[in-house]
Amino acid sequence: MSANKSLNSNIPEGELSDKWTQHKFNMKLVNPANKRKYKVIVVGTGLAGASASATLSELGYQVHTFCFHDTPRRAHSIAAQGGINAAKNYQNDGDSVYRLFYDTIKGGDFRAREANVHRLAEISVNIIDQCVAQGVPFAREYGGLLDNRSFGGAQVSRTFYAKGQTGQQLLLGAYSALMKQVNSGGVTMYTEHEMMDVVIVDGKARGIVTRNLKTGEITSHFADAVLLCSGGYGNVFYLSTNAMGSNVTAAWKAHKRGAYFANPCYTQIHPTCIPVHGEYQSKLTLMSESLRNDGRVWVPKKVGDDRHPNDIPEDERDYYLERKYPSFGNLVPRDLASRNAKYVCDEGRGVGPTKLAVYLDFRDSIERLGKDAIEARYGNLFDMYHSITDSNPYEEPMMIYPAVHYTMGGLWVDYNLMSNVEGLFVLGEANFSDHGANRLGASALMQGLADGYFVISYTLGNYLANVDLEPVTVEHESFLTAEKDVMERIKTLLAVRGTKTVDEFHRELGLLMWDKCGMSRNEEGLKEAIKRIPEIRKRFWKDVIVTGSNNEFNQTLEKALRVADFLEFAETMCRDALERKESCGGHFREDSQTPEGEALRDDESYTNVFAWEFKGIDNIPELHIEELEFENVQPSVRSYK
Amino acid sequence: MFSKLSLSLVGIKQLVALSGLAMVGFLIAHLLGNFLIFSGPVALNSYAHKLHSLGPILWIMRLGLLFMFLMHFSLVIYLVIVNKKAREHSYTVPIHKKTRSLFTQTMRYSGLLIFVYIFVHLFDFTFTPHTADNSVIDGVYYGLYGHVYNYFINPLRSVFYIVTMFAIGFHLIHGVQSVLHTFGFYHQVYTPIIQKISWGMGAFVAFGFSIIPVYVFLHHHLGWEIYVG
Amino acid sequence: MKTISLNLMVWRQNGPDEKGFFKTYLAENIDTDASFLEMLDVVNEDLIKKGNEPIAFAHDCREGICGTCGAVVNGEAHGPRDKVTLCQLHMRSFADGDTIILEPFRARALPIIKDLVVDRSALDRIIQAGGYISVRTGSAPDANSIPIAKKDADQAFDAAQCIGCAACVAACPNASAMLMMSAKVSHLSSLPQGKPESKKRVLSMVKQMVKEGFGGCSNEYQCEVACPKGISVKYIAQLNKDYLFSALGSE
């Protein structure tokens, strides 16, 4: 375990609640007339990227924004359903900045930085103001004021929402702000451009290389700073609730150029998704967790009980969550609900055609409350389920299974959201910073927008005001080398002309990751994965088929390039999971549990962040450690018995 | 203001709606006037006479109507061209065939038929004087009444006339409610009612005009007396 | 598990200026629980394995919210089911042996990039022309300082649900973007925050739509039928009204 100078988290001095205010004052400003001389590249247009682009452009920077979609509005932030937290305390129910901070730290299983999380809680209130001013149509009460709901087990109602489409409305708000800046000329927008590499000059991030997805053209773009807002890596599991295009490429390329990857093993698995039903399946659909308020989770007691669920008598059903956690029952946190579903399926008691599902039964609730009451609460979810599965949840139990949903890990950043590579900032899900080992519901949207609207606007200025940047152009050697590397990789891929499709490799990797580095992990499994991933990777480069050429719209090539990066990244992810021998949040190690089978944290050894430094593809990455200090909150043990 | 309106498709459409609405008003007045045929030649002819005696006012009205007609027609032609151009390559399977209404789909054809018929109509009645050749029934000269009567004794003419009147009806079933939509009126309760009114107006105009040749046909063949009052 | 086999007639076109043509494929043993796009995945896997070019189609979230997917299936944008995107259309909507004719969204303003993929950047430019409220980050007042009647907020939300998929353009006999544009205009103008810019917004967005080469509205309401989010044509009426008053009222 080495101590590395670059792993200074740059947390400001002072009282927790004053740190951000004081830091904002202490930071240097860029003269308004000088801002337009700086060029900033933003990669990604989700909540973080769109909000950062708009905000920086309003401040006067020249912003160049890139996304691989046909329009910035497609980013996967759009799919977030539940809501966004903010410590507004409009409900007068005892919420405060400190409480939101505390809940987030605790929810993150004490693996996040206090200072970052407190800042997030402080900023949360401004986000709501900003979004309302942009015209985001949040739900309202009859009096015309904003409505809130309680979400994800929080004891206060602090979640703002727009039906089940909060992410969509927030993203469209940020997108409209971005479009306004494109119109005014402040932002140059590059759609259908995928970032292929980050370019480092004199140790500082000075640009990127992109591939135009319509023409295949490889182009370099220089800048004074680069912001990665490229989202999470859940698709390393092949099946996840992420969009098909979500990928690790931008983050991974930055990692290969020197940025540390922090806590990659922290993945959040959502317990109530529609199960896999066939090998052709491309994606998993999430259903709101609120279903567990009235649904009872069960599987048959007998292994291989193939009867229709309605024919299985009460005493042959195992309501395993109620049995194991009598006080919380079906409402145990996400990770417990997910893990236990896996256990019963591992025992062979799973249901449905694939045997990888459990029942979520509303029979008793319908009897108790009436069908109308259930319909009023969950009507749209039931309809969605019915439409996807062709099974009527009013008449037979739903089938659910956990699915990968969010990744807490990401590129390591300091308090200023700058990675260990100077001038390379990372925002939103792509960084590791605020959620620790587990993210609370309705916090992802909050973090993306906080980073983009209210953090980067200050910290980027401070960086630019303090740094001496040599003028560069795309003729610089580093750009030329990066372009050449990209071209090489593409050429090699196209030349393979093997026998297996990209999806076949991706599926193989995904299954392995799900099995060995999914809901429940152990040393042996991780070691096996670390052995097998390079084998799959080697076969991929020898036997993949990529049709077509580079100089055209080529979706197979796009996919192949992304999967190639997942195949490298997955190994690091497993190494991280192997190295962290404790269980915490989204990372459950079977070798670290209480006698009752609960997750057992090891605060003594692991109150820290693992940040990995790339050392070459077939080499073991070097581990750097950032110790986490808890000055305001004392780590405590969760119990849901 | 006008230049701004006419600049865009939305403004043009609103001018089309405005002129359409004006012509609907004319049609209703025309139809009510036509109904005087049931009251016999005196009523109808004196109504026509009164109209003609308006002199310059009649000409202002006629010019206004002509202007509306030309505006409606030329702007529609423009819109059709722009709208056609917006989809250069058409679909192989006709798009949304199941859900498009017949009246809406046939707007341009019904419009075209009406356009042609207006000239026929003007030639037949406005520019052809009521002479002894065309306006005498059983040896008696009945002026306009006789002219109309004789005109519709010819079944071919009557059929063409009725077809055209139904084209107008079709045109209005879409047109009337479309006008309101184009001017921005939409209401959860009233819009469906307006759609019914649209239907009603279309039917009223189609049947209202068509009843005249039918009346003449029956009158002639059943040998009814001409009511002279 | 029930499976069906289908004949696909798919529009293939190599680029915006290339000539397109229909090509026939056999989609065999398709699980009726699969989505339409998963069916295309299966066909494509087979094509790739044989070394052929797969069918290009746009897609991303596959849960009906990102607005990326879309094609015309047997003459219907997003296929035969109401209020779903292509990714949420399941194969149980088809019968064994059916022939499916698959065409891209067609409009001059949405040039074909490849096969079923079209370029929808024109819609972005319409939004750029005014589909926003000009508020600088940091300058917003407290969120509850302006109460908004629940009815207005709900109306704004209904309009704001547009996913920008362009099915309305595809289904419109005139390839007009009125529904998409009017949804944005109505969303913003029904909120007090959006009022100050509402006149300028509607005029410049309409102008941009015309400039992009979309057609006009002829009140056929096919857009509403095709819209996967069920956005009502009442927003077009709203736009018409806003436009009329803005044009009459402008200097």
Short mmCIF file of N, CA and C in Angstrom, two decimals, chain A residues 268-337:
data_model
loop_
_atom_site.label_atom_id
_atom_site.label_comp_id
_atom_site.label_asym_id
_atom_site.label_seq_id
_atom_site.Cartn_x
_atom_site.Cartn_y
_atom_site.Cartn_z
N GLN A 268 -24.36 -1.05 -7.90
CA GLN A 268 -25.64 -1.18 -7.22
C GLN A 268 -26.55 -2.09 -8.02
N ILE A 269 -27.16 -3.00 -7.27
CA ILE A 269 -28.03 -3.97 -7.92
C ILE A 269 -29.44 -3.72 -7.42
N HIS A 270 -30.33 -3.52 -8.33
CA HIS A 270 -31.69 -3.15 -7.98
C HIS A 270 -32.55 -4.40 -7.91
N PRO A 271 -33.29 -4.57 -6.81
CA PRO A 271 -33.96 -5.86 -6.63
C PRO A 271 -35.20 -6.09 -7.48
N THR A 272 -35.88 -5.02 -7.91
CA THR A 272 -37.15 -5.26 -8.60
C THR A 272 -37.08 -4.92 -10.09
N CYS A 273 -36.48 -5.84 -10.83
CA CYS A 273 -36.47 -5.69 -12.28
C CYS A 273 -37.23 -6.85 -12.90
N ILE A 274 -37.62 -6.66 -14.12
CA ILE A 274 -38.31 -7.75 -14.82
C ILE A 274 -37.25 -8.79 -15.20
N PRO A 275 -37.46 -10.07 -14.88
CA PRO A 275 -36.40 -11.07 -15.06
C PRO A 275 -36.03 -11.30 -16.52
N VAL A 276 -34.89 -11.92 -16.68
CA VAL A 276 -34.44 -12.31 -18.01
C VAL A 276 -35.36 -13.41 -18.53
N HIS A 277 -35.74 -13.33 -19.80
CA HIS A 277 -36.59 -14.42 -20.28
C HIS A 277 -36.03 -15.16 -21.48
N GLY A 278 -34.91 -14.73 -21.97
CA GLY A 278 -34.36 -15.51 -23.07
C GLY A 278 -32.97 -15.04 -23.41
N GLU A 279 -32.29 -15.82 -24.21
CA GLU A 279 -30.90 -15.51 -24.51
C GLU A 279 -30.77 -14.28 -25.39
N TYR A 280 -31.84 -14.03 -26.17
CA TYR A 280 -31.84 -12.88 -27.08
C TYR A 280 -31.96 -11.58 -26.31
N GLN A 281 -32.26 -11.67 -25.01
CA GLN A 281 -32.59 -10.46 -24.28
C GLN A 281 -31.46 -9.44 -24.28
N SER A 282 -31.83 -8.18 -24.48
CA SER A 282 -30.80 -7.17 -24.65
C SER A 282 -30.70 -6.25 -23.47
N LYS A 283 -31.74 -6.25 -22.63
CA LYS A 283 -31.73 -5.21 -21.61
C LYS A 283 -32.73 -5.55 -20.53
N LEU A 284 -32.49 -5.06 -19.34
CA LEU A 284 -33.40 -5.33 -18.23
C LEU A 284 -34.18 -4.07 -17.89
N THR A 285 -35.43 -4.26 -17.54
CA THR A 285 -36.27 -3.11 -17.23
C THR A 285 -36.54 -3.04 -15.75
N LEU A 286 -36.33 -1.87 -15.24
CA LEU A 286 -36.49 -1.66 -13.81
C LEU A 286 -37.93 -1.31 -13.50
N MET A 287 -38.40 -1.79 -12.36
CA MET A 287 -39.71 -1.32 -11.89
C MET A 287 -39.51 -0.70 -10.52
N SER A 288 -40.29 0.31 -10.25
CA SER A 288 -40.07 1.06 -9.01
C SER A 288 -40.07 0.14 -7.79
N GLU A 289 -39.15 0.45 -6.90
CA GLU A 289 -39.03 -0.28 -5.65
C GLU A 289 -40.27 -0.19 -4.79
N SER A 290 -41.06 0.86 -5.03
CA SER A 290 -42.24 1.06 -4.20
C SER A 290 -43.15 -0.17 -4.22
N LEU A 291 -43.00 -1.04 -5.24
CA LEU A 291 -43.82 -2.24 -5.33
C LEU A 291 -43.68 -3.11 -4.08
N ARG A 292 -42.50 -3.03 -3.45
CA ARG A 292 -42.29 -3.90 -2.29
C ARG A 292 -43.09 -3.43 -1.07
N ASN A 293 -43.68 -2.22 -1.14
CA ASN A 293 -44.51 -1.77 -0.03
C ASN A 293 -45.72 -2.67 0.17
N ASP A 294 -46.27 -3.18 -0.93
CA ASP A 294 -47.48 -3.99 -0.83
C ASP A 294 -47.33 -5.40 -1.38
N GLY A 295 -46.24 -5.67 -2.06
CA GLY A 295 -46.05 -7.01 -2.61
C GLY A 295 -45.27 -7.88 -1.63
N ARG A 296 -45.59 -9.16 -1.63
CA ARG A 296 -44.85 -10.09 -0.77
C ARG A 296 -43.96 -10.97 -1.64
N VAL A 297 -42.71 -11.07 -1.24
CA VAL A 297 -41.74 -11.83 -2.03
C VAL A 297 -41.70 -13.27 -1.55
N TRP A 298 -41.82 -14.21 -2.49
CA TRP A 298 -41.73 -15.62 -2.08
C TRP A 298 -41.25 -16.51 -3.21
N VAL A 299 -40.82 -17.72 -2.82
CA VAL A 299 -40.54 -18.80 -3.77
C VAL A 299 -41.13 -20.08 -3.18
N PRO A 300 -41.30 -21.11 -4.00
CA PRO A 300 -41.80 -22.37 -3.43
C PRO A 300 -40.79 -22.95 -2.44
N LYS A 301 -41.30 -23.68 -1.45
CA LYS A 301 -40.38 -24.31 -0.50
C LYS A 301 -39.62 -25.45 -1.17
N LYS A 302 -40.33 -26.15 -2.06
CA LYS A 302 -39.72 -27.30 -2.71
C LYS A 302 -38.85 -26.88 -3.89
N VAL A 303 -37.74 -27.57 -4.06
CA VAL A 303 -36.93 -27.35 -5.26
C VAL A 303 -37.66 -27.98 -6.45
N GLY A 304 -37.69 -27.25 -7.56
CA GLY A 304 -38.28 -27.81 -8.78
C GLY A 304 -39.80 -27.91 -8.74
N ASP A 305 -40.44 -27.02 -7.98
CA ASP A 305 -41.91 -27.01 -7.93
C ASP A 305 -42.42 -26.24 -9.15
N ASP A 306 -42.96 -26.98 -10.11
CA ASP A 306 -43.32 -26.34 -11.38
C ASP A 306 -44.78 -25.94 -11.46
N ARG A 307 -45.49 -26.06 -10.34
CA ARG A 307 -46.91 -25.70 -10.39
C ARG A 307 -47.09 -24.20 -10.65
N HIS A 308 -48.24 -23.86 -11.17
CA HIS A 308 -48.58 -22.45 -11.33
C HIS A 308 -48.62 -21.82 -9.93
N PRO A 309 -48.08 -20.61 -9.78
CA PRO A 309 -47.99 -20.01 -8.44
C PRO A 309 -49.33 -20.00 -7.70
N ASN A 310 -50.42 -19.79 -8.43
CA ASN A 310 -51.71 -19.72 -7.75
C ASN A 310 -52.14 -21.09 -7.20
N ASP A 311 -51.50 -22.15 -7.70
CA ASP A 311 -51.85 -23.50 -7.22
C ASP A 311 -50.98 -23.95 -6.06
N ILE A 312 -50.02 -23.13 -5.70
CA ILE A 312 -49.15 -23.53 -4.59
C ILE A 312 -49.77 -23.06 -3.28
N PRO A 313 -50.11 -24.01 -2.42
CA PRO A 313 -50.78 -23.61 -1.17
C PRO A 313 -49.85 -22.80 -0.26
N GLU A 314 -50.51 -22.07 0.62
CA GLU A 314 -49.82 -21.15 1.52
C GLU A 314 -48.65 -21.82 2.26
N ASP A 315 -48.88 -23.02 2.76
CA ASP A 315 -47.83 -23.63 3.61
C ASP A 315 -46.69 -24.22 2.79
N GLU A 316 -46.80 -24.14 1.45
CA GLU A 316 -45.66 -24.60 0.65
C GLU A 316 -44.91 -23.43 0.03
N ARG A 317 -45.23 -22.21 0.50
CA ARG A 317 -44.55 -21.02 0.02
C ARG A 317 -43.55 -20.55 1.07
N ASP A 318 -42.44 -20.05 0.59
CA ASP A 318 -41.43 -19.52 1.51
C ASP A 318 -41.32 -18.01 1.31
N TYR A 319 -41.93 -17.28 2.23
CA TYR A 319 -41.79 -15.82 2.19
C TYR A 319 -40.46 -15.50 2.87
N TYR A 320 -39.37 -15.69 2.11
CA TYR A 320 -38.05 -15.74 2.75
C TYR A 320 -37.61 -14.43 3.37
N LEU A 321 -38.02 -13.31 2.82
CA LEU A 321 -37.59 -12.04 3.43
C LEU A 321 -38.30 -11.83 4.76
N GLU A 322 -39.59 -12.17 4.80
CA GLU A 322 -40.34 -12.03 6.05
C GLU A 322 -39.80 -13.01 7.10
N ARG A 323 -39.37 -14.18 6.62
CA ARG A 323 -38.86 -15.19 7.54
C ARG A 323 -37.51 -14.75 8.13
N LYS A 324 -36.64 -14.24 7.26
CA LYS A 324 -35.29 -13.93 7.74
C LYS A 324 -35.18 -12.57 8.42
N TYR A 325 -36.00 -11.64 7.99
CA TYR A 325 -35.92 -10.28 8.56
C TYR A 325 -37.29 -9.88 9.07
N PRO A 326 -37.70 -10.47 10.20
CA PRO A 326 -39.08 -10.28 10.63
C PRO A 326 -39.48 -8.80 10.81
N SER A 327 -38.56 -7.94 11.21
CA SER A 327 -39.02 -6.57 11.48
C SER A 327 -39.11 -5.73 10.20
N PHE A 328 -38.25 -5.95 9.23
CA PHE A 328 -38.31 -5.17 7.99
C PHE A 328 -39.04 -5.91 6.87
N GLY A 329 -38.99 -7.25 6.93
CA GLY A 329 -39.72 -8.05 5.95
C GLY A 329 -39.35 -7.71 4.52
N ASN A 330 -40.37 -7.44 3.72
CA ASN A 330 -40.15 -7.20 2.29
C ASN A 330 -39.48 -5.87 2.01
N LEU A 331 -39.35 -5.03 3.05
CA LEU A 331 -38.81 -3.69 2.83
C LEU A 331 -37.34 -3.56 3.20
N VAL A 332 -36.62 -4.67 3.27
CA VAL A 332 -35.18 -4.60 3.55
C VAL A 332 -34.51 -3.81 2.43
N PRO A 333 -33.32 -3.21 2.70
CA PRO A 333 -32.65 -2.43 1.67
C PRO A 333 -32.35 -3.22 0.40
N ARG A 334 -32.07 -2.46 -0.64
CA ARG A 334 -31.86 -3.05 -1.96
C ARG A 334 -30.89 -4.23 -1.97
N ASP A 335 -29.74 -4.04 -1.31
CA ASP A 335 -28.71 -5.08 -1.43
C ASP A 335 -29.17 -6.39 -0.78
N LEU A 336 -29.87 -6.29 0.37
CA LEU A 336 -30.33 -7.51 1.02
C LEU A 336 -31.40 -8.20 0.19
N ALA A 337 -32.32 -7.40 -0.33
CA ALA A 337 -33.39 -7.98 -1.15
C ALA A 337 -32.81 -8.69 -2.36
#
